[in-house]
mmCIF file with all atom_site columns, C-alpha atoms in Angstrom:
data_model
loop_
_atom_site.group_PDB
_atom_site.id
_atom_site.type_symbol
_atom_site.label_atom_id
_atom_site.label_alt_id
_atom_site.label_comp_id
_atom_site.label_asym_id
_atom_site.label_entity_id
_atom_site.label_seq_id
_atom_site.pdbx_PDB_ins_code
_atom_site.Cartn_x
_atom_site.Cartn_y
_atom_site.Cartn_z
_atom_site.occupancy
_atom_site.B_iso_or_equiv
_atom_site.pdbx_formal_charge
_atom_site.auth_seq_id
_atom_site.auth_comp_id
_atom_site.auth_asym_id
_atom_site.auth_atom_id
_atom_site.pdbx_PDB_model_num
ATOM 1   C CA . UNK A 1 1   ? -2.380  4.957   9.115   1.00 0.00 ? 869 UNK A CA 1
ATOM 2   C CA . UNK A 1 2   ? -0.862  7.547   11.423  1.00 0.00 ? 870 UNK A CA 1
ATOM 3   C CA . UNK A 1 3   ? 2.228   5.362   11.730  1.00 0.00 ? 871 UNK A CA 1
ATOM 4   C CA . UNK A 1 4   ? 2.521   4.158   8.143   1.00 0.00 ? 872 UNK A CA 1
ATOM 5   C CA . UNK A 1 5   ? 2.489   7.552   6.402   1.00 0.00 ? 873 UNK A CA 1
ATOM 6   C CA . UNK A 1 6   ? 5.387   8.997   8.445   1.00 0.00 ? 874 UNK A CA 1
ATOM 7   C CA . UNK A 1 7   ? 7.318   5.722   8.124   1.00 0.00 ? 875 UNK A CA 1
ATOM 8   C CA . UNK A 1 8   ? 6.878   5.782   4.362   1.00 0.00 ? 876 UNK A CA 1
ATOM 9   C CA . UNK A 1 9   ? 8.056   9.368   4.112   1.00 0.00 ? 877 UNK A CA 1
ATOM 10  C CA . UNK A 1 10  ? 10.991  8.740   6.445   1.00 0.00 ? 878 UNK A CA 1
ATOM 11  C CA . UNK A 1 11  ? 12.013  5.674   4.449   1.00 0.00 ? 879 UNK A CA 1
ATOM 12  C CA . UNK A 1 12  ? 13.042  8.005   1.618   1.00 0.00 ? 880 UNK A CA 1
ATOM 13  C CA . UNK A 1 13  ? 15.433  9.903   3.923   1.00 0.00 ? 881 UNK A CA 1
ATOM 14  C CA . UNK A 1 14  ? 16.822  6.905   5.852   1.00 0.00 ? 882 UNK A CA 1
ATOM 15  C CA . UNK A 1 15  ? 20.585  6.512   6.015   1.00 0.00 ? 883 UNK A CA 1
ATOM 16  C CA . UNK A 1 16  ? 22.134  3.465   7.570   1.00 0.00 ? 884 UNK A CA 1
ATOM 17  C CA . UNK A 1 17  ? 22.254  -0.295  7.188   1.00 0.00 ? 885 UNK A CA 1
ATOM 18  C CA . UNK A 1 18  ? 20.265  -1.409  4.155   1.00 0.00 ? 886 UNK A CA 1
ATOM 19  C CA . UNK A 1 19  ? 19.824  2.184   3.032   1.00 0.00 ? 887 UNK A CA 1
ATOM 20  C CA . UNK A 1 20  ? 19.388  1.303   -0.623  1.00 0.00 ? 888 UNK A CA 1
ATOM 21  C CA . UNK A 1 21  ? 16.627  -1.242  0.072   1.00 0.00 ? 889 UNK A CA 1
ATOM 22  C CA . UNK A 1 22  ? 14.871  0.972   2.631   1.00 0.00 ? 890 UNK A CA 1
ATOM 23  C CA . UNK A 1 23  ? 14.967  4.008   0.313   1.00 0.00 ? 891 UNK A CA 1
ATOM 24  C CA . UNK A 1 24  ? 13.874  2.110   -2.792  1.00 0.00 ? 892 UNK A CA 1
ATOM 25  C CA . UNK A 1 25  ? 11.553  -0.701  -1.673  1.00 0.00 ? 893 UNK A CA 1
ATOM 26  C CA . UNK A 1 26  ? 10.297  -0.486  1.914   1.00 0.00 ? 894 UNK A CA 1
ATOM 27  C CA . UNK A 1 27  ? 7.969   2.293   0.828   1.00 0.00 ? 895 UNK A CA 1
ATOM 28  C CA . UNK A 1 28  ? 6.364   -0.108  -1.670  1.00 0.00 ? 896 UNK A CA 1
ATOM 29  C CA . UNK A 1 29  ? 5.375   -2.403  1.185   1.00 0.00 ? 897 UNK A CA 1
ATOM 30  C CA . UNK A 1 30  ? 4.092   0.463   3.320   1.00 0.00 ? 898 UNK A CA 1
ATOM 31  C CA . UNK A 1 31  ? 2.224   1.948   0.332   1.00 0.00 ? 899 UNK A CA 1
ATOM 32  C CA . UNK A 1 32  ? 0.251   -1.272  -0.145  1.00 0.00 ? 900 UNK A CA 1
ATOM 33  C CA . UNK A 1 33  ? -0.553  -1.543  3.556   1.00 0.00 ? 901 UNK A CA 1
ATOM 34  C CA . UNK A 1 34  ? -1.674  2.085   3.655   1.00 0.00 ? 902 UNK A CA 1
ATOM 35  C CA . UNK A 1 35  ? -4.114  1.670   0.761   1.00 0.00 ? 903 UNK A CA 1
ATOM 36  C CA . UNK A 1 36  ? -5.473  -1.531  2.308   1.00 0.00 ? 904 UNK A CA 1
ATOM 37  C CA . UNK A 1 37  ? -6.172  0.376   5.518   1.00 0.00 ? 905 UNK A CA 1
ATOM 38  C CA . UNK A 1 38  ? -7.697  3.361   3.725   1.00 0.00 ? 906 UNK A CA 1
ATOM 39  C CA . UNK A 1 39  ? -10.176 1.227   1.783   1.00 0.00 ? 907 UNK A CA 1
ATOM 40  C CA . UNK A 1 40  ? -10.942 -0.962  4.789   1.00 0.00 ? 908 UNK A CA 1
ATOM 41  C CA . UNK A 1 41  ? -11.832 2.187   6.719   1.00 0.00 ? 909 UNK A CA 1
ATOM 42  C CA . UNK A 1 42  ? -14.709 2.697   4.256   1.00 0.00 ? 910 UNK A CA 1
ATOM 43  C CA . UNK A 1 43  ? -15.555 -0.959  3.564   1.00 0.00 ? 911 UNK A CA 1
ATOM 44  C CA . UNK A 1 44  ? -15.032 -2.932  6.800   1.00 0.00 ? 912 UNK A CA 1
ATOM 45  C CA . UNK A 1 45  ? -16.426 -6.360  5.951   1.00 0.00 ? 913 UNK A CA 1
ATOM 46  C CA . UNK A 1 46  ? -15.150 -9.921  6.029   1.00 0.00 ? 914 UNK A CA 1
ATOM 47  C CA . UNK A 1 47  ? -15.254 -10.030 2.225   1.00 0.00 ? 915 UNK A CA 1
ATOM 48  C CA . UNK A 1 48  ? -13.264 -6.782  2.045   1.00 0.00 ? 916 UNK A CA 1
ATOM 49  C CA . UNK A 1 49  ? -10.489 -8.319  4.154   1.00 0.00 ? 917 UNK A CA 1
ATOM 50  C CA . UNK A 1 50  ? -9.679  -10.519 1.157   1.00 0.00 ? 918 UNK A CA 1
ATOM 51  C CA . UNK A 1 51  ? -10.736 -8.405  -1.811  1.00 0.00 ? 919 UNK A CA 1
ATOM 52  C CA . UNK A 1 52  ? -9.096  -5.126  -0.800  1.00 0.00 ? 920 UNK A CA 1
ATOM 53  C CA . UNK A 1 53  ? -5.493  -6.449  -0.744  1.00 0.00 ? 921 UNK A CA 1
ATOM 54  C CA . UNK A 1 54  ? -6.056  -8.195  -4.081  1.00 0.00 ? 922 UNK A CA 1
ATOM 55  C CA . UNK A 1 55  ? -7.386  -5.027  -5.715  1.00 0.00 ? 923 UNK A CA 1
ATOM 56  C CA . UNK A 1 56  ? -4.679  -2.871  -4.145  1.00 0.00 ? 924 UNK A CA 1
ATOM 57  C CA . UNK A 1 57  ? -2.053  -5.205  -5.625  1.00 0.00 ? 925 UNK A CA 1
ATOM 58  C CA . UNK A 1 58  ? -3.731  -5.191  -9.048  1.00 0.00 ? 926 UNK A CA 1
ATOM 59  C CA . UNK A 1 59  ? -4.111  -1.399  -9.187  1.00 0.00 ? 927 UNK A CA 1
ATOM 60  C CA . UNK A 1 60  ? -0.570  -0.657  -7.980  1.00 0.00 ? 928 UNK A CA 1
ATOM 61  C CA . UNK A 1 61  ? 0.755   -3.183  -10.509 1.00 0.00 ? 929 UNK A CA 1
ATOM 62  C CA . UNK A 1 62  ? -1.168  -1.392  -13.255 1.00 0.00 ? 930 UNK A CA 1
ATOM 63  C CA . UNK A 1 63  ? 0.274   1.920   -12.074 1.00 0.00 ? 931 UNK A CA 1
ATOM 64  C CA . UNK A 1 64  ? 3.763   0.377   -12.135 1.00 0.00 ? 932 UNK A CA 1
ATOM 65  C CA . UNK A 1 65  ? 3.307   -0.835  -15.724 1.00 0.00 ? 933 UNK A CA 1
ATOM 66  C CA . UNK A 1 66  ? 1.875   2.562   -16.718 1.00 0.00 ? 934 UNK A CA 1
ATOM 67  C CA . UNK A 1 67  ? 5.202   4.080   -15.696 1.00 0.00 ? 935 UNK A CA 1
ATOM 68  C CA . UNK A 1 68  ? 6.562   2.683   -18.946 1.00 0.00 ? 936 UNK A CA 1
ATOM 69  C CA . UNK A 1 69  ? 4.516   5.398   -20.658 1.00 0.00 ? 937 UNK A CA 1
ATOM 70  C CA . UNK A 1 70  ? 5.204   8.299   -18.295 1.00 0.00 ? 938 UNK A CA 1
ATOM 71  C CA . UNK A 1 71  ? 7.508   9.870   -20.874 1.00 0.00 ? 939 UNK A CA 1
ATOM 72  C CA . UNK A 1 72  ? 4.340   11.180  -22.529 1.00 0.00 ? 940 UNK A CA 1
ATOM 73  C CA . UNK A 1 73  ? 3.469   13.180  -19.393 1.00 0.00 ? 941 UNK A CA 1
ATOM 74  C CA . UNK A 1 74  ? 5.048   16.635  -19.088 1.00 0.00 ? 942 UNK A CA 1
ATOM 75  C CA . UNK A 1 75  ? 8.238   16.596  -17.004 1.00 0.00 ? 943 UNK A CA 1
ATOM 76  C CA . UNK A 1 76  ? 7.041   19.443  -14.793 1.00 0.00 ? 944 UNK A CA 1
ATOM 77  C CA . UNK A 1 77  ? 4.083   17.299  -13.703 1.00 0.00 ? 945 UNK A CA 1
ATOM 78  C CA . UNK A 1 78  ? 6.167   14.123  -13.241 1.00 0.00 ? 946 UNK A CA 1
ATOM 79  C CA . UNK A 1 79  ? 8.625   15.949  -10.986 1.00 0.00 ? 947 UNK A CA 1
ATOM 80  C CA . UNK A 1 80  ? 6.040   17.075  -8.440  1.00 0.00 ? 948 UNK A CA 1
ATOM 81  C CA . UNK A 1 81  ? 6.225   15.405  -5.040  1.00 0.00 ? 949 UNK A CA 1
ATOM 82  C CA . UNK A 1 82  ? 2.559   14.353  -5.183  1.00 0.00 ? 950 UNK A CA 1
ATOM 83  C CA . UNK A 1 83  ? 3.106   12.597  -8.523  1.00 0.00 ? 951 UNK A CA 1
ATOM 84  C CA . UNK A 1 84  ? 6.187   10.792  -7.240  1.00 0.00 ? 952 UNK A CA 1
ATOM 85  C CA . UNK A 1 85  ? 4.523   9.722   -3.985  1.00 0.00 ? 953 UNK A CA 1
ATOM 86  C CA . UNK A 1 86  ? 1.314   8.462   -5.591  1.00 0.00 ? 954 UNK A CA 1
ATOM 87  C CA . UNK A 1 87  ? 2.452   7.231   -8.998  1.00 0.00 ? 955 UNK A CA 1
ATOM 88  C CA . UNK A 1 88  ? 6.199   6.750   -8.745  1.00 0.00 ? 956 UNK A CA 1
ATOM 89  C CA . UNK A 1 89  ? 8.825   7.876   -11.155 1.00 0.00 ? 957 UNK A CA 1
ATOM 90  C CA . UNK A 1 90  ? 10.152  4.867   -13.065 1.00 0.00 ? 958 UNK A CA 1
ATOM 91  C CA . UNK A 1 91  ? 9.194   1.303   -13.920 1.00 0.00 ? 959 UNK A CA 1
ATOM 92  C CA . UNK A 1 92  ? 11.068  -1.273  -11.823 1.00 0.00 ? 960 UNK A CA 1
ATOM 93  C CA . UNK A 1 93  ? 10.351  -5.005  -12.001 1.00 0.00 ? 961 UNK A CA 1
ATOM 94  C CA . UNK A 1 94  ? 11.632  -5.494  -8.473  1.00 0.00 ? 962 UNK A CA 1
ATOM 95  C CA . UNK A 1 95  ? 8.691   -3.425  -7.124  1.00 0.00 ? 963 UNK A CA 1
ATOM 96  C CA . UNK A 1 96  ? 6.218   -6.251  -7.825  1.00 0.00 ? 964 UNK A CA 1
ATOM 97  C CA . UNK A 1 97  ? 7.437   -8.668  -5.105  1.00 0.00 ? 965 UNK A CA 1
ATOM 98  C CA . UNK A 1 98  ? 7.343   -5.778  -2.629  1.00 0.00 ? 966 UNK A CA 1
ATOM 99  C CA . UNK A 1 99  ? 3.793   -4.926  -3.689  1.00 0.00 ? 967 UNK A CA 1
ATOM 100 C CA . UNK A 1 100 ? 2.856   -8.575  -3.171  1.00 0.00 ? 968 UNK A CA 1
ATOM 101 C CA . UNK A 1 101 ? 4.483   -8.616  0.269   1.00 0.00 ? 969 UNK A CA 1
ATOM 102 C CA . UNK A 1 102 ? 2.769   -5.361  1.229   1.00 0.00 ? 970 UNK A CA 1
ATOM 103 C CA . UNK A 1 103 ? -0.602  -6.666  0.078   1.00 0.00 ? 971 UNK A CA 1
ATOM 104 C CA . UNK A 1 104 ? -0.064  -9.890  2.008   1.00 0.00 ? 972 UNK A CA 1
ATOM 105 C CA . UNK A 1 105 ? 0.872   -7.958  5.158   1.00 0.00 ? 973 UNK A CA 1
ATOM 106 C CA . UNK A 1 106 ? -2.102  -5.679  4.520   1.00 0.00 ? 974 UNK A CA 1
ATOM 107 C CA . UNK A 1 107 ? -4.362  -8.736  4.374   1.00 0.00 ? 975 UNK A CA 1
ATOM 108 C CA . UNK A 1 108 ? -2.930  -10.028 7.661   1.00 0.00 ? 976 UNK A CA 1
ATOM 109 C CA . UNK A 1 109 ? -3.474  -6.628  9.272   1.00 0.00 ? 977 UNK A CA 1
ATOM 110 C CA . UNK A 1 110 ? -7.032  -6.262  7.951   1.00 0.00 ? 978 UNK A CA 1
ATOM 111 C CA . UNK A 1 111 ? -7.886  -9.755  9.130   1.00 0.00 ? 979 UNK A CA 1
ATOM 112 C CA . UNK A 1 112 ? -6.562  -8.983  12.594  1.00 0.00 ? 980 UNK A CA 1
ATOM 113 C CA . UNK A 1 113 ? -8.389  -5.652  12.747  1.00 0.00 ? 981 UNK A CA 1
ATOM 114 C CA . UNK A 1 114 ? -11.601 -7.351  11.619  1.00 0.00 ? 982 UNK A CA 1
ATOM 115 C CA . UNK A 1 115 ? -11.244 -10.042 14.276  1.00 0.00 ? 983 UNK A CA 1
ATOM 116 C CA . UNK A 1 116 ? -10.562 -7.505  17.006  1.00 0.00 ? 984 UNK A CA 1
ATOM 117 C CA . UNK A 1 117 ? -13.348 -5.104  16.116  1.00 0.00 ? 985 UNK A CA 1
ATOM 118 C CA . UNK A 1 118 ? -16.179 -7.011  14.489  1.00 0.00 ? 986 UNK A CA 1
ATOM 119 C CA . UNK A 1 119 ? -15.927 -10.495 15.931  1.00 0.00 ? 987 UNK A CA 1
ATOM 120 C CA . UNK A 1 120 ? -15.095 -9.618  19.532  1.00 0.00 ? 988 UNK A CA 1
ATOM 121 C CA . UNK A 1 121 ? -17.610 -10.901 22.040  1.00 0.00 ? 989 UNK A CA 1
ATOM 122 C CA . UNK A 1 122 ? -20.122 -8.270  23.083  1.00 0.00 ? 990 UNK A CA 1
ATOM 123 C CA . UNK A 1 123 ? -20.636 -7.527  26.769  1.00 0.00 ? 991 UNK A CA 1
ATOM 124 C CA . UNK A 1 124 ? -23.780 -8.944  28.234  1.00 0.00 ? 992 UNK A CA 1
ATOM 125 C CA . UNK A 1 125 ? -26.274 -6.089  28.372  1.00 0.00 ? 993 UNK A CA 1
ATOM 126 C CA . UNK A 1 126 ? -28.500 -6.852  31.360  1.00 0.00 ? 994 UNK A CA 1
#
């Protein structure tokens, strides 16, 4: 999480090759991974390895669709940095594949973390 948050914030300021994609979509992938890690921190189980990425994808997709109705929210609220970071600013269909990729990568990461922490062989305590 300490790596993903700064990467996500820096992705908005990146200039260079692929700038448009990095600025607009890499954060979507990192956002999904971050939420997977946050929830896994509180619910570290084998079942959670699968269910968390699914729910993160569903909820972020709902948030994306809700952006179609953001015009009903006062502009001063929609322009705050917290609003933009957590809820976005505009509906974009192309965000969905990036959410799916981020959730998939989140699942891979959670599975690896689970294997390394929960399933590792315990030292013989003699």
